[in-house]
Each structure stands twice: as structure tokens, then as C-alpha cells.
Coordinates of C-alpha atoms in Angstrom, one line a residue:
X1 CA 56.8 3.1 -22.7
X2 CA 55.5 1.3 -19.4
X3 CA 55.2 3.9 -16.6
X4 CA 55.3 3.5 -12.9
X5 CA 53.3 6.6 -11.4
X6 CA 53.1 5.5 -7.7
X7 CA 54.1 3.0 -4.9
X8 CA 52.5 2.5 -1.7
X9 CA 54.4 0.3 1.0
X10 CA 53.8 -0.9 4.8
X11 CA 55.3 -3.5 6.6
X12 CA 57.8 -4.2 4.2
X13 CA 61.0 -5.1 5.9
X14 CA 61.7 -1.8 8.0
X15 CA 58.7 0.0 6.8
X16 CA 56.1 0.6 9.5
X17 CA 52.3 0.0 9.7
X18 CA 51.2 3.1 7.8
X19 CA 51.6 3.3 4.2
X20 CA 54.6 5.6 2.7
X21 CA 53.7 6.6 -0.8
X22 CA 56.0 7.6 -3.5
X23 CA 55.3 9.0 -7.0
X24 CA 57.3 8.9 -9.9
X25 CA 58.1 11.5 -12.7
X26 CA 61.0 12.2 -15.4
X27 CA 64.0 13.5 -13.4
X28 CA 66.6 12.7 -11.0
X29 CA 65.7 11.4 -7.6
X30 CA 68.3 11.1 -4.8
X31 CA 67.9 8.7 -1.7
X32 CA 70.6 9.2 1.0
X33 CA 71.1 8.4 4.4
X34 CA 73.2 6.2 6.9
X35 CA 73.8 2.5 6.4
X36 CA 71.3 0.2 7.5
X37 CA 68.4 2.7 7.8
X38 CA 66.6 1.2 4.6
X39 CA 67.7 3.1 1.7
X40 CA 67.5 0.1 -0.6
X41 CA 64.0 -1.0 0.9
X42 CA 61.9 1.2 -1.7
X43 CA 64.0 -0.5 -4.6
X44 CA 63.2 -4.0 -3.1
X45 CA 59.6 -3.1 -2.6
X46 CA 59.5 -2.4 -6.3
X47 CA 61.0 -5.7 -7.0
X48 CA 58.6 -7.7 -4.9
X49 CA 55.3 -5.7 -6.2
X50 CA 56.5 -6.6 -9.6
X51 CA 57.8 -10.3 -9.2
X52 CA 56.6 -11.4 -5.6
X53 CA 60.3 -11.9 -4.5
X54 CA 63.8 -10.2 -3.8
X55 CA 66.8 -12.0 -4.8
X56 CA 68.9 -13.1 -1.9
X57 CA 65.9 -12.8 0.5
X58 CA 63.4 -15.1 1.8
X59 CA 59.8 -13.9 1.9
X60 CA 59.7 -14.1 5.8
X61 CA 62.7 -11.6 5.8
X62 CA 60.4 -9.1 3.8
X63 CA 57.8 -8.8 6.5
X64 CA 58.4 -6.4 9.1
X65 CA 60.1 -8.1 12.1
X66 CA 58.1 -6.0 14.5
X67 CA 54.5 -6.0 13.2
X68 CA 55.0 -9.4 11.7
X69 CA 51.8 -9.4 9.5
X70 CA 50.0 -7.3 7.2
X71 CA 52.6 -6.6 4.7
X72 CA 51.4 -5.2 1.8
X73 CA 53.0 -3.2 -1.4
X74 CA 50.8 -1.2 -4.0
X75 CA 52.3 -0.2 -7.4
X76 CA 50.5 1.7 -10.0
X77 CA 51.9 1.2 -13.6
X78 CA 50.5 2.6 -16.9
X79 CA 50.7 0.6 -20.1
X80 CA 49.4 1.2 -23.4
X81 CA 46.6 3.3 -22.3
X82 CA 45.9 1.3 -19.6
X83 CA 46.2 2.0 -15.8
X84 CA 47.1 -1.2 -13.5
X85 CA 47.5 -1.5 -9.8
X86 CA 49.3 -4.6 -8.6
X87 CA 48.5 -5.3 -4.9
X88 CA 50.7 -7.9 -3.3
X89 CA 51.2 -8.9 0.2
X90 CA 51.9 -11.6 3.1
X91 CA 50.3 -12.5 6.3
X92 CA 47.6 -12.8 4.7
X93 CA 49.1 -13.7 1.4
X94 CA 47.6 -11.9 -1.4
X95 CA 47.8 -11.0 -5.1
X96 CA 45.3 -8.6 -6.6
X97 CA 45.5 -6.9 -10.1
X98 CA 43.2 -4.0 -11.1
X99 CA 43.0 -2.8 -14.6
X100 CA 41.3 0.5 -14.9
X101 CA 39.6 0.3 -11.6
X102 CA 38.4 -3.1 -12.2
X103 CA 39.5 -6.1 -10.3
X104 CA 40.7 -8.9 -12.6
X105 CA 39.7 -12.4 -12.1
X106 CA 40.8 -15.9 -13.3
X107 CA 39.0 -17.0 -16.4
X108 CA 39.1 -20.2 -18.5
X109 CA 41.4 -18.0 -21.0
X110 CA 43.1 -15.8 -18.8
X111 CA 45.0 -16.8 -15.4
X112 CA 46.0 -13.9 -13.1
X113 CA 49.4 -14.8 -11.9
X114 CA 53.1 -13.8 -12.0
X115 CA 53.4 -15.0 -15.7
X116 CA 50.4 -12.4 -16.9
X117 CA 52.4 -9.5 -15.0
X118 CA 55.4 -10.3 -16.7
X119 CA 54.1 -10.9 -20.1
X120 CA 50.8 -8.5 -20.4
X121 CA 51.6 -5.8 -18.0
X122 CA 55.3 -4.9 -17.4
X123 CA 56.6 -7.0 -20.5
X124 CA 59.8 -8.1 -18.5
X125 CA 61.1 -10.6 -16.5
X126 CA 63.1 -10.2 -13.1
X127 CA 66.6 -11.0 -14.6
X128 CA 66.3 -8.3 -17.3
X129 CA 64.8 -5.8 -14.9
X130 CA 67.8 -6.3 -12.5
X131 CA 70.3 -6.0 -15.3
X132 CA 68.7 -2.9 -17.2
X133 CA 66.6 -1.2 -14.5
X134 CA 67.7 -2.0 -10.9
X135 CA 71.3 -1.7 -11.0
X136 CA 73.6 -2.2 -7.9
X137 CA 77.2 -2.7 -7.0
X138 CA 77.2 -6.2 -8.1
X139 CA 77.2 -4.8 -11.7
X140 CA 81.0 -5.4 -11.7
X141 CA 80.7 -8.9 -11.1
X142 CA 77.3 -9.7 -12.8
X143 CA 78.1 -7.5 -16.1
X144 CA 76.7 -8.8 -19.4
X145 CA 80.4 -9.0 -20.5
X146 CA 80.8 -11.6 -17.5
X147 CA 77.6 -13.5 -18.3
X148 CA 78.0 -17.2 -19.6
X149 CA 77.8 -17.7 -23.4
X150 CA 74.3 -19.4 -22.7
X151 CA 73.2 -16.4 -20.4
X152 CA 74.2 -13.8 -22.9
X153 CA 72.3 -15.6 -25.7
X154 CA 69.2 -16.0 -23.4
X155 CA 69.3 -12.3 -22.5
X156 CA 69.8 -11.2 -26.3
X157 CA 66.8 -13.3 -27.3
X158 CA 65.0 -11.8 -24.5
X159 CA 65.6 -8.0 -25.4
X160 CA 65.3 -8.5 -29.1
X161 CA 61.7 -10.1 -28.5
X162 CA 63.0 -13.5 -30.2
X163 CA 62.6 -15.5 -27.3
X164 CA 59.6 -17.1 -28.6
X165 CA 61.9 -18.6 -31.1
X166 CA 63.7 -20.0 -28.3
X167 CA 60.5 -21.3 -26.7
X168 CA 59.5 -22.7 -30.1
X169 CA 63.1 -24.2 -30.6
X170 CA 62.8 -26.0 -26.9
X171 CA 59.1 -27.1 -27.8
X172 CA 60.1 -28.4 -31.2
X173 CA 63.3 -30.2 -29.7
X174 CA 60.9 -31.7 -27.1
X175 CA 58.5 -32.7 -30.0
X176 CA 61.3 -33.8 -32.3
X177 CA 62.6 -36.0 -29.5
X178 CA 59.2 -37.5 -28.8
X179 CA 58.7 -37.9 -32.5
X180 CA 61.9 -39.8 -32.5
X181 CA 60.9 -42.1 -29.9
X182 CA 57.6 -42.8 -31.7
X183 CA 59.6 -43.5 -34.7
X184 CA 61.7 -46.1 -32.8
X185 CA 58.8 -47.7 -31.5
X186 CA 56.9 -47.6 -34.6
X187 CA 59.7 -49.2 -36.5
X188 CA 60.2 -51.8 -34.0
X189 CA 56.4 -52.3 -34.3
X190 CA 56.7 -52.7 -38.1
X191 CA 59.6 -55.0 -37.7
X192 CA 57.7 -57.1 -35.2
X193 CA 54.5 -57.0 -37.7
X194 CA 56.7 -58.1 -40.8
X195 CA 58.3 -60.7 -38.6
X196 CA 54.7 -61.9 -37.6
X197 CA 53.6 -61.7 -41.2
X198 CA 56.3 -63.8 -42.5
X199 CA 55.9 -66.3 -40.0
X200 CA 52.3 -66.6 -40.5
X201 CA 52.8 -66.8 -44.4
X202 CA 55.5 -69.6 -43.7
X203 CA 53.0 -71.2 -41.3
X204 CA 50.1 -71.1 -44.0
X205 CA 52.5 -72.4 -46.7
X206 CA 53.4 -75.1 -44.2
X207 CA 49.7 -76.0 -43.3
X208 CA 48.9 -76.2 -47.2
X209 CA 51.9 -78.6 -47.5
X210 CA 50.8 -80.7 -44.6
X211 CA 47.0 -80.6 -45.9
X212 CA 48.2 -81.8 -49.1
X213 CA 50.1 -84.7 -47.5
X214 CA 47.0 -85.3 -45.3
X215 CA 44.8 -85.2 -48.2
X216 CA 47.1 -87.7 -50.3
X217 CA 47.7 -89.9 -47.3
X218 CA 43.8 -90.1 -46.7
X219 CA 43.0 -90.7 -50.3
X220 CA 45.5 -93.7 -50.3
X221 CA 44.2 -95.0 -46.7
X222 CA 40.6 -95.0 -48.2
X223 CA 41.6 -96.6 -51.3
X224 CA 43.4 -99.4 -49.5
X225 CA 40.6 -99.4 -47.1
X226 CA 38.0 -99.7 -49.8
X227 CA 40.1 -102.5 -51.5
X228 CA 40.3 -104.4 -48.4
X229 CA 36.4 -104.1 -48.0
X230 CA 35.9 -105.3 -51.6
X231 CA 38.1 -108.3 -51.1
X232 CA 36.0 -109.1 -47.9
X233 CA 32.9 -108.7 -49.8
X234 CA 34.1 -111.2 -52.3
X235 CA 35.2 -113.5 -49.6
X236 CA 31.8 -113.0 -48.0
X237 CA 30.0 -114.0 -51.2
X238 CA 32.2 -117.3 -51.6
X239 CA 31.8 -118.2 -48.0
X240 CA 27.8 -117.5 -48.6
X241 CA 27.9 -119.5 -51.7
X242 CA 29.8 -122.7 -49.8
X243 CA 27.4 -122.1 -46.8
X244 CA 24.5 -122.4 -49.5
X245 CA 25.8 -125.6 -50.9
X246 CA 26.4 -126.7 -47.3
X247 CA 22.8 -126.1 -46.8
X248 CA 21.8 -128.3 -49.9
X249 CA 24.2 -130.9 -48.7
X250 CA 22.6 -130.9 -45.3
X251 CA 19.2 -131.4 -47.1
X252 CA 20.7 -134.5 -48.8
X253 CA 22.0 -135.7 -45.6
X254 CA 18.6 -135.4 -44.0
X255 CA 16.8 -137.1 -46.8
X256 CA 19.7 -139.8 -46.7
X257 CA 19.3 -140.3 -43.2
X258 CA 15.6 -140.5 -43.5
X259 CA 16.2 -143.0 -46.3
X260 CA 18.8 -144.7 -44.0
X261 CA 16.5 -144.9 -41.1
X262 CA 13.5 -146.3 -43.2
X263 CA 16.2 -148.8 -45.1
X264 CA 17.3 -149.7 -41.7
X265 CA 13.8 -150.2 -40.3
X266 CA 12.9 -152.3 -43.4
X267 CA 16.0 -154.4 -43.1
X268 CA 15.2 -154.8 -39.1
X269 CA 11.5 -155.5 -40.0
X270 CA 12.7 -158.2 -42.4
X271 CA 15.3 -159.4 -40.4
X272 CA 12.8 -159.9 -37.5
X273 CA 10.4 -161.7 -40.0
X274 CA 13.3 -164.1 -41.0
X275 CA 14.1 -164.7 -37.5
X276 CA 10.6 -165.5 -36.8
X277 CA 10.2 -167.6 -39.8
X278 CA 13.5 -169.4 -39.0
X279 CA 12.1 -169.8 -35.4
X280 CA 8.7 -171.4 -36.9
X281 CA 10.9 -173.3 -39.1
X282 CA 13.5 -174.5 -36.4
X283 CA 10.2 -175.6 -34.3
X284 CA 8.5 -177.5 -37.2
X285 CA 11.7 -179.1 -38.2
X286 CA 12.1 -180.2 -34.7
X287 CA 8.5 -181.3 -34.6
X288 CA 8.8 -182.8 -37.9
X289 CA 12.1 -184.8 -36.7
X290 CA 10.0 -185.9 -33.5
X291 CA 7.1 -186.7 -35.6
X292 CA 9.1 -188.9 -37.8
X293 CA 10.9 -190.7 -34.7
X294 CA 7.6 -191.0 -32.7
X295 CA 5.2 -191.4 -35.6
X296 CA 2.1 -192.9 -33.9
X297 CA 3.1 -192.1 -30.2
X298 CA 0.0 -191.0 -28.4
X299 CA 1.9 -188.5 -26.6
X300 CA 3.3 -186.9 -29.7
X301 CA -0.3 -186.9 -31.0
X302 CA -1.3 -185.0 -28.0
X303 CA 1.6 -182.4 -28.5
X304 CA 1.2 -181.6 -32.2
X305 CA -2.5 -181.8 -31.6
X306 CA -4.2 -181.5 -35.0
X307 CA -1.5 -179.7 -36.6
X308 CA -0.3 -181.6 -39.6
X309 CA 3.5 -181.0 -40.2
X310 CA 4.7 -181.9 -43.6
X311 CA 8.0 -181.4 -45.6
X312 CA 6.3 -179.2 -47.8
X313 CA 5.6 -177.0 -45.0
X314 CA 9.3 -176.7 -44.2
X315 CA 10.3 -176.3 -47.6
X316 CA 8.0 -173.8 -48.0
X317 CA 9.3 -172.0 -45.0
X318 CA 12.7 -172.1 -46.2
X319 CA 11.8 -171.0 -49.6
X320 CA 10.3 -168.0 -48.0
X321 CA 13.5 -167.3 -46.1
X322 CA 15.6 -168.0 -48.8
X323 CA 13.6 -165.8 -51.0
X324 CA 14.2 -162.7 -48.6
X325 CA 17.8 -163.2 -48.3
X326 CA 18.6 -161.1 -51.5
X327 CA 16.6 -158.2 -50.2
X328 CA 18.2 -158.4 -46.8
X329 CA 21.4 -158.1 -48.7
X330 CA 20.0 -155.5 -50.9
X331 CA 18.9 -153.4 -47.8
X332 CA 22.3 -154.0 -46.0
X333 CA 24.3 -153.0 -49.0
X334 CA 21.9 -149.8 -48.9
X335 CA 22.5 -149.1 -45.4
X336 CA 26.2 -149.4 -45.8
X337 CA 26.1 -147.2 -48.8
X338 CA 23.8 -144.5 -47.2
X339 CA 26.1 -144.6 -44.0
X340 CA 29.3 -143.9 -46.4
X341 CA 27.4 -141.2 -48.1
X342 CA 26.0 -139.6 -45.1
X343 CA 29.8 -139.6 -43.6
X344 CA 31.3 -138.0 -46.6
X345 CA 28.6 -135.5 -46.9
X346 CA 28.8 -134.9 -43.2
X347 CA 32.8 -134.4 -43.7
X348 CA 32.2 -131.9 -46.6
X349 CA 30.0 -129.6 -44.1
X350 CA 31.9 -129.8 -41.2
X351 CA 33.4 -126.4 -42.0
X352 CA 30.2 -124.8 -41.8
X353 CA 30.4 -123.1 -38.4
X354 CA 34.1 -121.7 -39.2
X355 CA 32.8 -120.1 -42.5
X356 CA 30.0 -118.5 -40.6
X357 CA 32.6 -117.1 -38.1
X358 CA 34.6 -116.0 -41.0
X359 CA 31.4 -114.3 -42.6
X360 CA 30.9 -112.8 -39.3
X361 CA 34.3 -111.5 -39.1
X362 CA 34.5 -110.2 -42.4
X363 CA 31.1 -108.3 -42.1
X364 CA 32.4 -107.1 -38.9
X365 CA 35.9 -105.9 -40.5
X366 CA 33.9 -104.1 -43.1
X367 CA 31.9 -102.3 -40.6
X368 CA 35.0 -101.3 -39.0
X369 CA 36.4 -100.1 -42.6
X370 CA 33.3 -98.2 -43.1
X371 CA 33.7 -96.2 -40.0
X372 CA 37.3 -95.4 -40.5
X373 CA 36.7 -94.3 -44.0
X374 CA 33.7 -91.9 -42.6
X375 CA 36.3 -91.1 -40.0
X376 CA 39.1 -90.0 -42.5
X377 CA 36.4 -88.3 -44.6
X378 CA 35.3 -86.3 -41.7
X379 CA 38.8 -85.4 -40.5
X380 CA 39.1 -81.8 -40.2
X381 CA 42.5 -80.4 -41.8
X382 CA 44.6 -77.8 -40.4
X383 CA 43.2 -74.4 -40.8
X384 CA 44.0 -72.5 -43.9
X385 CA 42.4 -69.4 -43.0
X386 CA 44.2 -66.5 -44.1
X387 CA 42.3 -63.7 -42.2
X388 CA 45.1 -63.3 -39.9
X389 CA 47.5 -62.6 -42.6
X390 CA 44.9 -60.1 -43.7
X391 CA 44.6 -58.5 -40.2
X392 CA 48.5 -58.4 -39.7
X393 CA 48.7 -56.6 -43.3
X394 CA 46.0 -54.0 -42.3
X395 CA 47.9 -53.3 -39.1
X396 CA 51.0 -53.0 -40.8
X397 CA 49.8 -50.5 -43.4
X398 CA 48.2 -48.5 -40.5
X399 CA 51.6 -48.5 -38.8
X400 CA 53.5 -47.6 -41.9
X401 CA 51.1 -44.9 -42.6
X402 CA 51.6 -43.7 -39.1
X403 CA 55.4 -43.8 -39.5
X404 CA 55.1 -41.9 -42.9
X405 CA 53.2 -39.0 -41.2
X406 CA 55.7 -38.7 -38.2
X407 CA 58.6 -39.0 -40.8
X408 CA 57.0 -35.9 -42.4
X409 CA 56.6 -34.2 -38.9
X410 CA 60.2 -35.1 -38.2
X411 CA 61.4 -33.6 -41.2
X412 CA 59.2 -30.3 -40.9
X413 CA 60.6 -30.1 -37.3
X414 CA 64.1 -30.6 -38.4
X415 CA 63.6 -27.9 -41.1
X416 CA 62.1 -25.4 -38.6
X417 CA 64.9 -25.8 -36.2
X418 CA 67.2 -25.3 -38.7
X419 CA 65.5 -22.1 -39.6
X420 CA 65.2 -20.8 -36.3
X421 CA 68.7 -22.1 -35.0
X422 CA 71.6 -19.8 -34.1
X423 CA 72.5 -20.1 -37.7
X424 CA 69.2 -19.5 -39.0
X425 CA 66.8 -16.6 -38.7
X426 CA 68.2 -15.6 -35.1
X427 CA 71.6 -15.0 -36.9
X428 CA 69.8 -12.9 -39.3
X429 CA 68.4 -10.9 -36.5
X430 CA 71.5 -10.7 -34.7
X431 CA 73.2 -9.6 -37.6
X432 CA 70.9 -6.7 -38.2
X433 CA 71.1 -5.1 -34.9
X434 CA 74.8 -5.9 -33.9
X435 CA 76.1 -3.2 -36.0
X436 CA 73.6 -0.9 -34.3
X437 CA 74.4 -2.0 -30.9
X438 CA 78.0 -1.6 -31.5
X439 CA 77.6 2.0 -32.7
X440 CA 75.7 2.8 -29.5
X441 CA 78.2 1.0 -27.3
X442 CA 81.2 3.1 -28.5
X443 CA 79.3 6.3 -28.5
X444 CA 78.9 6.0 -24.7
X445 CA 82.4 4.4 -24.2
X446 CA 83.5 7.4 -25.9
X447 CA 81.3 9.9 -23.5
X448 CA 82.6 8.2 -20.5
X449 CA 86.0 9.1 -21.5
X450 CA 87.2 5.6 -22.3
X451 CA 89.9 5.3 -25.1
X452 CA 88.6 1.9 -26.3
X453 CA 86.8 0.1 -29.2
X454 CA 84.3 -2.5 -28.1
X455 CA 82.8 -4.6 -30.8
X456 CA 80.4 -7.7 -30.2
X457 CA 80.3 -10.4 -33.0
X458 CA 77.2 -12.1 -34.4
X459 CA 77.1 -14.4 -30.9
X460 CA 77.8 -11.7 -28.6
X461 CA 81.4 -12.6 -28.0
X462 CA 83.1 -9.1 -26.8
X463 CA 86.4 -8.0 -28.3
X464 CA 87.9 -5.0 -26.5
X465 CA 90.8 -3.3 -28.3
X466 CA 93.0 -0.3 -27.4
X467 CA 95.0 1.1 -29.9
X468 CA 94.7 -2.1 -31.9
X469 CA 95.6 -4.4 -29.2
X470 CA 93.1 -6.7 -27.6
X471 CA 92.5 -6.3 -23.9
X472 CA 90.7 -8.7 -21.4
X473 CA 87.8 -7.2 -19.5
X474 CA 89.3 -8.4 -16.1
X475 CA 92.4 -6.4 -17.0
X476 CA 90.8 -3.0 -16.3
X477 CA 90.2 -1.0 -13.1
X478 CA 86.9 -1.5 -11.4
X479 CA 86.1 2.2 -12.4
X480 CA 86.6 1.2 -16.2
X481 CA 84.9 -2.0 -15.9
X482 CA 81.8 -0.1 -14.3
X483 CA 81.9 2.3 -17.2
X484 CA 82.0 -0.4 -19.8
X485 CA 79.2 -2.1 -18.1
X486 CA 77.2 0.9 -17.8
X487 CA 77.8 1.7 -21.5
X488 CA 76.6 -1.9 -22.6
X489 CA 73.6 -1.5 -20.4
X490 CA 72.9 2.2 -22.1
X491 CA 73.0 0.4 -25.5
X492 CA 70.8 -2.1 -24.7
X493 CA 68.1 0.4 -23.3
X494 CA 68.6 2.3 -26.7
X495 CA 68.2 -1.1 -28.7
X496 CA 65.2 -1.8 -26.6
X497 CA 63.7 1.7 -27.6
X498 CA 64.4 1.0 -31.3
X499 CA 63.0 -2.5 -31.1
X500 CA 59.9 -1.3 -28.7
X501 CA 60.0 -4.6 -27.1
X502 CA 59.6 -3.3 -23.7
X503 CA 60.7 -0.1 -22.0
X504 CA 60.1 1.3 -18.6
X505 CA 60.4 4.8 -17.1
X506 CA 62.4 3.9 -14.4
X507 CA 66.4 3.6 -13.4
X508 CA 67.6 2.5 -10.2
X509 CA 71.1 2.9 -9.2
X510 CA 71.8 1.4 -5.9
X511 CA 75.2 2.5 -4.3
X512 CA 76.6 2.2 -7.7
X513 CA 78.5 5.7 -7.4
X514 CA 79.7 4.9 -3.8
X515 CA 82.7 2.8 -4.8
X516 CA 85.1 2.5 -7.7
X517 CA 84.5 5.6 -9.4
X518 CA 86.5 9.0 -8.8
X519 CA 84.7 12.3 -8.1
X520 CA 85.1 13.2 -11.7
X521 CA 83.9 9.8 -12.9
X522 CA 80.8 10.4 -10.6
X523 CA 79.9 13.7 -12.1
X524 CA 80.7 12.5 -15.5
X525 CA 78.2 9.6 -15.1
X526 CA 75.8 11.8 -13.3
X527 CA 75.7 14.4 -15.9
X528 CA 75.5 11.9 -18.6
X529 CA 72.2 10.3 -16.8
X530 CA 70.8 13.8 -16.4
X531 CA 71.1 14.7 -20.0
X532 CA 70.3 11.4 -21.8
X533 CA 68.4 9.3 -19.3
X534 CA 66.5 11.3 -16.8
X535 CA 64.7 13.3 -19.7
X536 CA 62.8 10.1 -20.5
X537 CA 62.8 8.2 -17.0
X538 CA 62.6 8.5 -13.3
X539 CA 66.5 7.9 -12.1
X540 CA 66.6 6.9 -8.4
X541 CA 70.1 7.2 -7.2
X542 CA 70.9 5.7 -3.6
X543 CA 73.9 6.6 -2.1
X544 CA 75.5 7.6 1.2
X545 CA 78.3 9.3 -0.7
X546 CA 78.3 13.3 -0.8
X547 CA 76.7 14.1 -4.0
X548 CA 76.1 17.4 -5.9
X549 CA 72.4 17.7 -4.9
X550 CA 71.9 20.6 -7.4
X551 CA 71.7 17.7 -10.1
X552 CA 68.6 16.1 -8.4
X553 CA 64.9 17.1 -8.6
X554 CA 64.0 15.0 -5.4
X555 CA 65.8 14.4 -2.5
X556 CA 64.8 11.7 0.2
X557 CA 66.7 11.6 3.5
X558 CA 66.2 8.1 4.9
X559 CA 66.4 7.6 8.7
X560 CA 65.0 5.3 11.4
X561 CA 62.3 6.7 13.8
X562 CA 61.1 4.3 16.5
X563 CA 62.7 1.5 14.8
X564 CA 61.0 1.9 11.5
X565 CA 62.2 3.5 8.2
X566 CA 61.0 6.9 7.4
X567 CA 61.5 8.8 3.9
X568 CA 61.5 12.4 4.2
X569 CA 61.2 14.6 1.1
X570 CA 63.4 17.4 0.7
X571 CA 67.2 17.5 2.1
X572 CA 67.5 17.5 5.8
X573 CA 70.8 18.3 7.6

């Protein structure tokens, strides 16, 4: 059991600048005084020391409004053979924790903060503290029974020390939601990759078909081009053969022309000779005629001189001329023949230039064909590389493996959530302790002189029976509701002791007996607490009601001195 041994307070609310110290023991303590003098302040100081705040008040309202600074609360607490001192203050702000006299520092593994205090030292949070230890008049409106279903569930999980299951549940739900998001994303990515893979396979198949068409088309083109080139080569050979023949003909023409020239020259020479001979003949004939006419003339003799013209001479010249006539005719005929032959030969070679152009054109055409064939052969067909498909398949396998792992995690988390759900292990724990809790509860109800049977079910929904008829909690009087609420609290205290989850040597009743309860019920309550609670705890009763002071071991009279609250030990009239 955790044990508060001492508290020292200064400049907290109405406390002054000097420390006021209080020690705790197992017994009943009464704190009484007039309203507004600070009876509740000590309880609030305990709340502040443990939790750093007081419900319903701002931090600035906790600092003494006269001194305005150096507010400090020191509380000593024993837990598991360790002695702790928690020092908390404002202006300056302070939080120090001493363990067995040594100041604790923050380390990489331990953070000294509020969470550390609640989990490692006092083992209780402020909500449970105010419901089980620090009780005030709001108990009638903030009873466990009046809590919402969610609040009751959280409280039960806390005191049964299964809150960790709730934390695991929340973490698991968050993780499950995250995994579902990841799975949705992975399924989308996988679907996208499959679409990409399908598109890439379709593209590759299409490329192969296109390449096959291109290859077939190229082969056809090459065949056509090679056929054309072969035909051109055949034409070139024919043209070259024709040109070769034309060359021979041209040689023949040249020879014939040379012969024509020679023949013409011979003809011309003979013709000139004939003309000359004829001229000589004509002259001689003239001379001879004149000779015959003027035979014996002195003058003629002078002309003819010593030349003797005879008929034989004339006849001889004529014969010579006549003898050349056949040759002249032959030469003339030959010239005509040669001219005709040359004209015919030249006509046969008149297409030589055109043939040469055709050969050049065909050679050029074949050159272009060769280039086209090379271009076709060098044409790069579409890429049929399947590495992209392999890459997509690899990525798809990775995504599917990741999906498989996350699906395993999802199934495990869903199973875990089923196990720790309200219908799982938590229900089993509840079912174990509910009968015990109900027994405790009805024992206390009987001791508080209440003729009711109160039963909580496995989800801590309450049923209150009076002689077999069900009653609503709000239908009871304030006194009855208070006694029922205290019965529930005391039952939880015993359940906590049984569970050994957390326990503290303190119970504070702040003006709880000042209303709602009759004098008999107040006496009944205090007697019950003295006999059953104060044997293990320090019970602090704060009241301005006239109580039987014989029931208390310590009595503090609270009053204001010089505007500051002072707690005086011992009854003071």
C-alpha cells in the first residue's frame, strides 16, 4: 500500500509564506472551521502535489494572492520500500522528485514527469483519485452509477489494472486502420502494376507484329529493288553492247570516210587531168584547125613555132581522155556508194548519245537502289526488349509480398482485437470479479441500513431491486443516493486491495457529511469508517457540522490569522 507520510505547504492559496506541515497516520482526523477559512485547501494541496493541478481552478488561482510567488508543496510518499519526496511549485515553476534522498534526473530511458509520478509512484490517475480517495459533495452528481457507459468502462479497466488492454486495443485499432490504408494503397498499386504489365505485354505483342510486318515488307521491297537493279543491269549490258557495235560502226564510218576522201581526191585529180588534157586537146584542135586553114602562113608559123601538130597527137589525147572515162565513172560511183554507206552507218549510230544517257541513268538508278537496300537493311525495327516487363513483374512480386505480409498483420491484429475486446478476455476478467464486487457492495448496502439488492452485470450496468421491484437511482433520496455511492466506492476499495493494483493510505471526505445525511446516518457512516477504513488509512473529514469529536484522533481547527490560513492541532473553542 502506498503511504503519504507528510506534506508541507507554503504560499498555496490562503497558506502564508511559512511552511505548514502535516503528518499522516492510520486513524480519523477532523478538520473543521468556518466557511472560507481554508478547510479544503489542504486536500487541494495534496491534489496539486500529486497531479500539478486542481480541478476547477487555474494555476494562477493556486498561488497566494498576497505573496504572489514562491508557492511550494512538498509531499512525502512511501511505495514498495522506497521513500519519495515530490516537490512542486509555481513562480518559479518547479518539479523535483527525490527517491530515497536522491534527486531523480531525466535520462534516455526515464523521463521525470507527471506520467512517471502516476505510473511509477502513486499508481493512480487524478480521475480515480478524486473518485476513490478525495470525495466531496459532488459525489451525488458524479457517482460511479451516474457515469456514462464509456466512463464506467474506462474506470473499471483502470482499477482492474487492465487499462493496458485498452491501450493495446487503441494502438492495435490505430495500427489496423493504418494497415488497412496501406493495404488499400498496395491493392491500388498492384492493380496499377497489373494494368501496366498488361499494357506492356500488349505493346510488346503489337511491336512484334509490327516488326514482322516491317521485316516482311522490307524483304518484299528488297526483292523488288534487286529485281529492278537486275533488270537495269541487263539493260546496261544491252546498251553497252549496242554502244560497242556503234563504236565499230564509227570505225567503219571513219575508214569509209577516209576512203571517200581518197576516192574523191583521185576522182578530182583525174578530173583535173581530164580537164587539162581536154584543154590541151581543145587548144591543139584549134591549132590544128588553124593550121589546116592557114597552112603556109608566115604568121601561123610564127605562132606554132616549131611545134608540129598532127592528127595523131589529137587522136592520142582523145584516146587518153576516153581511157580515163571508165575510171572516172567507177570513182564517181564509188563516191556515191561510200556516201550512201556512210549516211546509212551514221544513221545507225545516231542514238549513241541517248544510249549513253540511258546507261548513265541506269547506273545512277542502281546506285540509288543500292542505297535504298542498305537503308532498308539498316532500318532499326521497334525495340522488343522485355526488360521493362521483367522490371514490372519484379515490382509486382515485391508489392504482392508486401501485401501478403500486411494481410498477415491485419489478421493477427483482428484476432488480437477480438481477444481483448469487451467480448473477449476483458469480459472474462469482468465476469471473474463482478460476483465478488456485488457481494462486497451488498454487504455495505446492508451495513448502511439500505433495504436494497444492487447488482452490476458484465458491462457494469446497474440494477437496483427493492423487494423484487426495480428502482431508478435518481428516484432515491439524497441520503440514500449518497450511501449507495459510498457503498460502491468502498466496494471498489476492497476490490483494489484484492487485486493489489494500487492502494493509498488516505481517504478524504470534504463536507460530504454536511448535507443530505441525518445525524443518525452521519453517525452510522463515521462509525462504519472508523471500524472498517481508519484501521488501514488516514481518514480526513472536513466539515463545519457539529460532529462527535470523540470519534477522531486528531482535530484541526482552521481559521484565518492576518489573512492567512492556519491549521491548529487540537480542539479550540
